[in-house]
Coordinates of C-alpha atoms in Angstrom, one line a residue:
X1 CA -18.4 -10.8 -11.8
X2 CA -14.4 -11.3 -11.0
X3 CA -14.2 -11.2 -7.9
X4 CA -13.1 -13.8 -5.4
X5 CA -12.9 -14.2 -1.9
X6 CA -11.0 -16.0 0.1
X7 CA -10.3 -16.7 4.0
X8 CA -7.8 -17.2 6.4
X9 CA -5.5 -15.2 4.0
X10 CA -1.7 -14.1 5.0
X11 CA -1.2 -10.3 4.4
X12 CA 2.8 -11.1 4.9
X13 CA 3.2 -10.0 1.4
X14 CA 0.8 -7.8 1.3
X15 CA 2.3 -4.8 3.6
X16 CA 6.1 -3.9 3.3
X17 CA 6.8 -4.4 6.9
X18 CA 6.1 -8.2 6.5
X19 CA 4.2 -8.2 9.8
X20 CA 2.7 -11.5 10.2
X21 CA -1.0 -10.9 10.2
X22 CA -4.1 -12.5 8.6
X23 CA -7.1 -11.2 7.2
X24 CA -10.9 -13.4 7.9
X25 CA -11.7 -12.5 4.0
X26 CA -9.3 -10.9 1.3
X27 CA -10.4 -10.0 -2.2
X28 CA -8.6 -8.1 -5.1
X29 CA -9.9 -5.5 -6.9
X30 CA -9.2 -5.6 -10.5
X31 CA -11.9 -4.6 -12.5
X32 CA -13.7 -1.1 -11.5
X33 CA -17.0 -2.2 -13.2
X34 CA -16.8 -5.1 -10.2
X35 CA -17.1 -2.5 -7.6
X36 CA -20.7 -2.0 -7.2
X37 CA -20.8 -5.8 -6.6
X38 CA -18.5 -5.5 -4.1
X39 CA -20.1 -2.9 -1.8
X40 CA -23.3 -5.2 -2.2
X41 CA -21.5 -7.7 -1.5
X42 CA -22.6 -9.9 2.1
X43 CA -19.5 -9.9 3.1
X44 CA -18.6 -6.3 2.7
X45 CA -21.6 -4.5 3.9
X46 CA -21.2 -6.8 7.6
X47 CA -17.6 -5.3 7.9
X48 CA -15.5 -4.2 8.7
X49 CA -13.5 -3.8 5.3
X50 CA -10.0 -2.4 4.6
X51 CA -9.0 -1.1 1.6
X52 CA -5.4 -1.8 1.0
X53 CA -3.0 -0.3 -1.8
X54 CA 0.6 -1.4 -1.9
X55 CA 1.0 -1.6 1.9
X56 CA 3.7 0.4 2.2
X57 CA 2.0 2.9 4.9
X58 CA 0.8 0.4 7.0
X59 CA 1.5 -1.3 10.6
X60 CA -0.4 -4.3 11.3
X61 CA -0.6 -4.6 14.6
X62 CA -3.6 -7.5 14.9
X63 CA -4.8 -10.0 12.7
X64 CA -8.1 -8.5 10.9
X65 CA -11.0 -9.5 11.8
X66 CA -13.3 -9.1 8.5
X67 CA -12.7 -7.9 4.5
X68 CA -9.6 -7.3 3.2
X69 CA -9.6 -5.8 -0.1
X70 CA -6.7 -5.2 -2.4
X71 CA -7.0 -2.9 -4.6
X72 CA -5.3 -3.6 -8.4
X73 CA -6.7 -1.3 -10.7
X74 CA -4.4 -1.5 -13.8
X75 CA -3.8 0.8 -16.8
X76 CA -1.7 4.4 -18.0
X77 CA -3.6 6.4 -20.3
X78 CA -2.9 9.6 -21.9
X79 CA -6.0 11.9 -21.7
X80 CA -5.2 15.5 -23.2
X81 CA -2.1 16.4 -25.3
X82 CA -1.7 20.6 -24.8
X83 CA 1.7 20.7 -26.8
X84 CA 4.1 21.6 -23.7
X85 CA 2.0 20.0 -21.5
X86 CA -0.1 16.4 -21.1
X87 CA -2.8 15.5 -18.4
X88 CA -2.1 11.7 -17.6
X89 CA -4.1 9.1 -15.8
X90 CA -3.0 6.2 -13.8
X91 CA -5.1 3.6 -11.9
X92 CA -5.1 3.8 -8.4
X93 CA -3.3 -0.1 -8.3
X94 CA -0.3 0.7 -10.8
X95 CA 3.1 0.7 -9.5
X96 CA 4.5 4.0 -8.3
X97 CA 7.8 4.0 -9.2
X98 CA 7.1 2.1 -12.7
X99 CA 4.7 5.1 -13.3
X100 CA 7.2 7.6 -13.3
X101 CA 9.7 5.6 -14.9
X102 CA 6.8 5.0 -17.9
X103 CA 6.2 8.7 -18.2
X104 CA 9.9 9.8 -18.0
X105 CA 10.3 7.6 -20.6
X106 CA 7.3 9.5 -22.8
X107 CA 9.0 12.9 -21.8
X108 CA 6.9 13.7 -19.7
X109 CA 8.3 15.4 -16.8
X110 CA 8.0 16.4 -13.2
X111 CA 7.7 13.5 -11.1
X112 CA 11.6 12.2 -11.6
X113 CA 12.5 13.8 -7.4
X114 CA 9.4 11.0 -6.1
X115 CA 11.4 8.4 -7.9
X116 CA 11.6 4.7 -5.9
X117 CA 9.3 6.1 -3.6
X118 CA 7.8 2.8 -2.6
X119 CA 3.8 1.9 -2.5
X120 CA 0.8 2.6 -5.3
X121 CA -0.3 5.5 -7.5
X122 CA -3.4 5.4 -5.4
X123 CA -1.9 6.4 -1.8
X124 CA 0.0 9.1 -3.3
X125 CA -2.9 11.6 -3.0
X126 CA -3.7 10.7 0.3
X127 CA -0.4 11.0 1.9
X128 CA 0.4 13.9 -0.8
X129 CA 3.9 12.0 -0.8
X130 CA 7.0 14.0 -1.6
X131 CA 10.6 13.7 -1.6
X132 CA 13.4 16.4 -2.1
X133 CA 12.0 19.5 -2.3
X134 CA 8.8 18.4 -4.6
X135 CA 5.6 16.8 -3.4
X136 CA 2.2 15.0 -6.0
X137 CA 0.0 17.9 -5.1
X138 CA 2.6 20.2 -6.9
X139 CA 1.7 18.1 -9.6
X140 CA -1.6 16.4 -9.6
X141 CA -4.6 17.3 -12.0
X142 CA -7.6 15.7 -10.7
X143 CA -8.2 12.4 -8.4
X144 CA -11.0 10.0 -9.8
X145 CA -12.9 8.6 -7.0
X146 CA -15.5 6.0 -6.1
X147 CA -18.5 6.8 -3.4
X148 CA -18.6 3.8 -1.3
X149 CA -22.0 5.3 0.1
X150 CA -23.5 5.1 -3.5
X151 CA -22.7 2.0 -5.0
X152 CA -19.6 2.9 -6.2
X153 CA -20.7 6.2 -8.0
X154 CA -17.6 8.2 -9.6
X155 CA -16.8 11.6 -8.2
X156 CA -13.4 13.8 -9.7
X157 CA -12.0 16.0 -7.3
X158 CA -9.8 18.8 -8.0
X159 CA -6.2 19.6 -6.7
X160 CA -8.2 22.4 -4.6
X161 CA -10.6 20.0 -3.0
X162 CA -7.8 17.4 -2.0
X163 CA -7.3 20.1 0.4
X164 CA -3.3 18.8 0.3
X165 CA -1.1 19.8 3.4
X166 CA 2.0 18.2 4.5
X167 CA 1.4 14.4 4.3
X168 CA -2.0 15.2 4.5
X169 CA -5.1 15.7 2.5
X170 CA -9.0 15.8 2.7
X171 CA -8.8 11.6 2.2
X172 CA -7.3 11.1 5.9
X173 CA -10.4 13.4 7.5
X174 CA -13.9 13.9 6.1
X175 CA -13.5 11.5 2.6
X176 CA -12.0 8.7 5.0
X177 CA -13.9 5.8 4.2
X178 CA -16.0 7.3 2.3
X179 CA -14.2 7.6 -1.3
X180 CA -11.9 5.1 -3.0
X181 CA -9.4 6.5 -5.0
X182 CA -10.1 4.8 -8.7
X183 CA -7.4 6.8 -10.6
X184 CA -5.2 10.2 -10.4
X185 CA -4.5 12.3 -13.1
X186 CA -1.2 14.3 -13.4
X187 CA -0.2 17.3 -15.5
X188 CA 3.0 16.8 -16.7
X189 CA 5.8 19.2 -18.6
X190 CA 7.5 18.3 -21.8
X191 CA 9.9 21.0 -20.9
X192 CA 12.3 20.0 -17.9
X193 CA 11.9 22.3 -14.9
X194 CA 14.3 20.5 -12.8
X195 CA 14.3 20.7 -8.6
X196 CA 18.3 19.6 -7.7
X197 CA 18.7 22.1 -4.9
X198 CA 17.4 19.9 -2.1
X199 CA 19.6 16.9 0.0
X200 CA 22.0 15.5 -2.1
X201 CA 20.8 15.1 -5.6
X202 CA 23.3 18.4 -6.2
X203 CA 26.3 16.2 -5.2
X204 CA 24.8 13.4 -6.5
X205 CA 25.0 15.0 -10.1
X206 CA 28.6 15.9 -9.4
X207 CA 30.1 12.4 -8.2
X208 CA 28.1 11.1 -11.6
X209 CA 30.2 13.7 -13.6
X210 CA 27.0 15.7 -14.4
X211 CA 26.6 18.9 -15.4
X212 CA 23.8 19.2 -17.4
X213 CA 21.4 16.8 -16.2
X214 CA 18.0 15.6 -17.7
X215 CA 15.3 14.8 -15.6
X216 CA 16.0 11.1 -16.0
X217 CA 19.7 11.9 -14.7
X218 CA 17.8 13.3 -12.0
X219 CA 15.7 10.4 -11.2
X220 CA 18.9 7.9 -11.4
X221 CA 20.1 10.6 -8.6
X222 CA 17.2 10.1 -6.2
X223 CA 17.3 6.3 -6.8
X224 CA 20.7 6.2 -6.1
X225 CA 20.3 8.1 -3.1
X226 CA 17.4 6.4 -1.7
X227 CA 19.0 3.0 -2.2
X228 CA 22.3 4.5 -0.3
X229 CA 20.2 5.8 2.8
X230 CA 16.8 3.2 2.9
X231 CA 16.3 -0.4 3.0
X232 CA 15.0 -2.6 0.5
X233 CA 11.4 -3.9 2.1
X234 CA 12.1 -6.9 -0.1
X235 CA 15.2 -7.7 1.8
X236 CA 14.7 -5.7 5.5
X237 CA 11.1 -5.3 6.0
X238 CA 10.0 -1.5 6.8
X239 CA 7.9 1.2 5.9
X240 CA 9.7 4.0 4.7
X241 CA 9.9 7.3 6.9
X242 CA 8.0 6.0 10.6
X243 CA 7.7 10.0 11.1
X244 CA 6.7 13.1 9.7
X245 CA 9.1 15.9 9.7
X246 CA 7.4 18.1 13.1
X247 CA 6.2 21.2 12.5
X248 CA 6.8 23.9 15.0
X249 CA 6.4 27.5 15.6
X250 CA 9.1 29.7 14.8
X251 CA 9.8 31.1 18.5
X252 CA 10.2 27.1 19.4
X253 CA 12.7 26.4 16.2
X254 CA 14.5 29.8 17.0
X255 CA 15.0 28.7 20.8
X256 CA 15.7 25.0 19.7
X257 CA 18.9 26.3 17.2
X258 CA 19.6 28.1 19.8
X259 CA 20.8 25.1 21.7
X260 CA 21.4 23.0 18.8
X261 CA 22.9 25.2 15.5
X262 CA 23.2 22.4 13.5
X263 CA 19.6 21.3 13.9
X264 CA 18.3 21.0 10.1
X265 CA 15.3 23.0 9.4
X266 CA 13.2 24.8 6.3
X267 CA 9.8 27.3 6.1
X268 CA 7.0 25.7 6.5
X269 CA 3.3 27.6 6.0
X270 CA 2.5 30.5 8.4
X271 CA 6.1 31.0 9.3
X272 CA 6.4 28.4 10.8
X273 CA 9.3 25.7 10.5
X274 CA 9.6 21.9 9.6
X275 CA 12.2 20.1 11.6
X276 CA 14.2 17.1 9.8
X277 CA 12.7 14.3 12.5
X278 CA 16.0 12.0 11.5
X279 CA 18.2 14.6 13.1
X280 CA 16.0 14.8 15.9
X281 CA 16.1 11.0 16.3
X282 CA 20.0 10.3 16.1
X283 CA 20.4 13.0 18.3
X284 CA 19.0 10.6 20.8
X285 CA 21.4 7.5 19.8
X286 CA 18.8 5.8 18.4
X287 CA 20.0 5.3 14.8
X288 CA 20.5 1.6 14.2
X289 CA 19.1 1.0 17.7
X290 CA 17.6 -2.4 18.0
X291 CA 15.1 -4.2 20.4
X292 CA 14.9 -8.2 19.6
X293 CA 14.1 -7.8 15.8
X294 CA 12.5 -4.2 15.8
X295 CA 15.0 -1.5 15.1
X296 CA 15.9 1.6 13.7
X297 CA 17.6 1.6 10.4
X298 CA 22.0 1.7 10.9
X299 CA 22.2 4.4 8.1
X300 CA 18.9 6.6 8.3
X301 CA 17.2 7.1 11.7
X302 CA 13.6 8.0 10.5
X303 CA 13.4 4.3 9.3
X304 CA 11.9 1.8 11.9
X305 CA 13.0 -1.4 10.4
X306 CA 11.6 -5.4 10.7
X307 CA 14.9 -7.9 11.2
X308 CA 12.4 -10.9 10.9
X309 CA 10.3 -11.7 13.3
X310 CA 9.1 -8.5 15.2
X311 CA 5.2 -8.2 15.9
X312 CA 3.3 -5.4 14.9
X313 CA 2.7 -4.7 18.8
X314 CA 6.7 -4.7 19.3
X315 CA 7.6 -2.1 16.2
X316 CA 5.0 0.3 18.1
X317 CA 6.5 -0.2 21.6
X318 CA 9.6 0.8 19.6
X319 CA 8.0 3.9 17.9
X320 CA 6.4 5.0 21.4
X321 CA 10.1 5.0 22.6
X322 CA 11.4 7.2 19.9
X323 CA 8.7 9.7 20.3
X324 CA 9.1 9.9 24.3
X325 CA 13.3 10.3 24.1
X326 CA 12.5 13.1 21.3
X327 CA 9.8 14.9 23.8
X328 CA 12.0 14.4 26.5
X329 CA 14.9 15.7 25.0
X330 CA 13.7 18.5 22.7
X331 CA 10.1 19.2 23.3
X332 CA 8.9 18.1 20.1
X333 CA 6.4 15.6 19.5
X334 CA 6.6 13.4 16.7
X335 CA 3.8 11.9 14.9
X336 CA 3.9 8.6 12.8
X337 CA 3.4 8.5 8.9
X338 CA 1.9 4.9 8.4
X339 CA -1.5 4.2 9.6
X340 CA -1.6 1.9 12.6
X341 CA -3.6 -0.6 13.0

């Protein structure tokens, strides 16, 4: 067994907000063969336990009293080659952006719009990550899981069994705490089917002088857009978009648009309408707002940032202020994306 347990570990390097918090116990799971021994270990069985990926979707507001397990499983392999399509498996601990770039380099297309999203492959189906008109569910084939209450016995879920929704999946509901994502399988194409009509992709490609873009061109455009709007967590602590884009009824959307005709909005399921949370926050005058070291980014109001020494409680209080201001001005509820511990 290669597991090593450490006591009183600083979690700042393990969460992109850079929150100062400590774990009573900490270990890394680098080999799936070690999982049964980990699940049987007294430090795990006495609880509590927190499974951690890249820490890019987490707000720590306190020290963690139990065992923090960083999932560091690695490996990418081609499972099936069907000519125009391939099935590729990536281990849960692989860096998401690194995996996307490796797939593109191999000529496996479909994930280019999801370039530069922080976090790990294992987190991608949990959150059903998405950007620029594409969600991970659009190209996900299967999710390989370990059953935590059955000594890590494997279980493979199909796309349909994951019950994907907007930033939602079965892993956030009845599977939470029961299934651990160990690998994700993607169905990718050797034929480009580009999605350039969402956001600023077409504009960026035009600025780059590209009239017949390749998937790699689209990836580069997405990277450029994200870098121009979003702060680098290595330089300014953040967890990306802190709030989900709210989905409201058609009637509520019509009423809002009557008063605010420039409100960005998009069709959602069941005739409902998705609103742009960043626009709502910006209209409340909060872009660039700062209370001590807790603030909102000056180029993207949807991103809460740690200017250096903000505490998790200060960040949570700022999130509540944003929610209150948007509710009072527009009557719309904003829901946080990250797990707030």
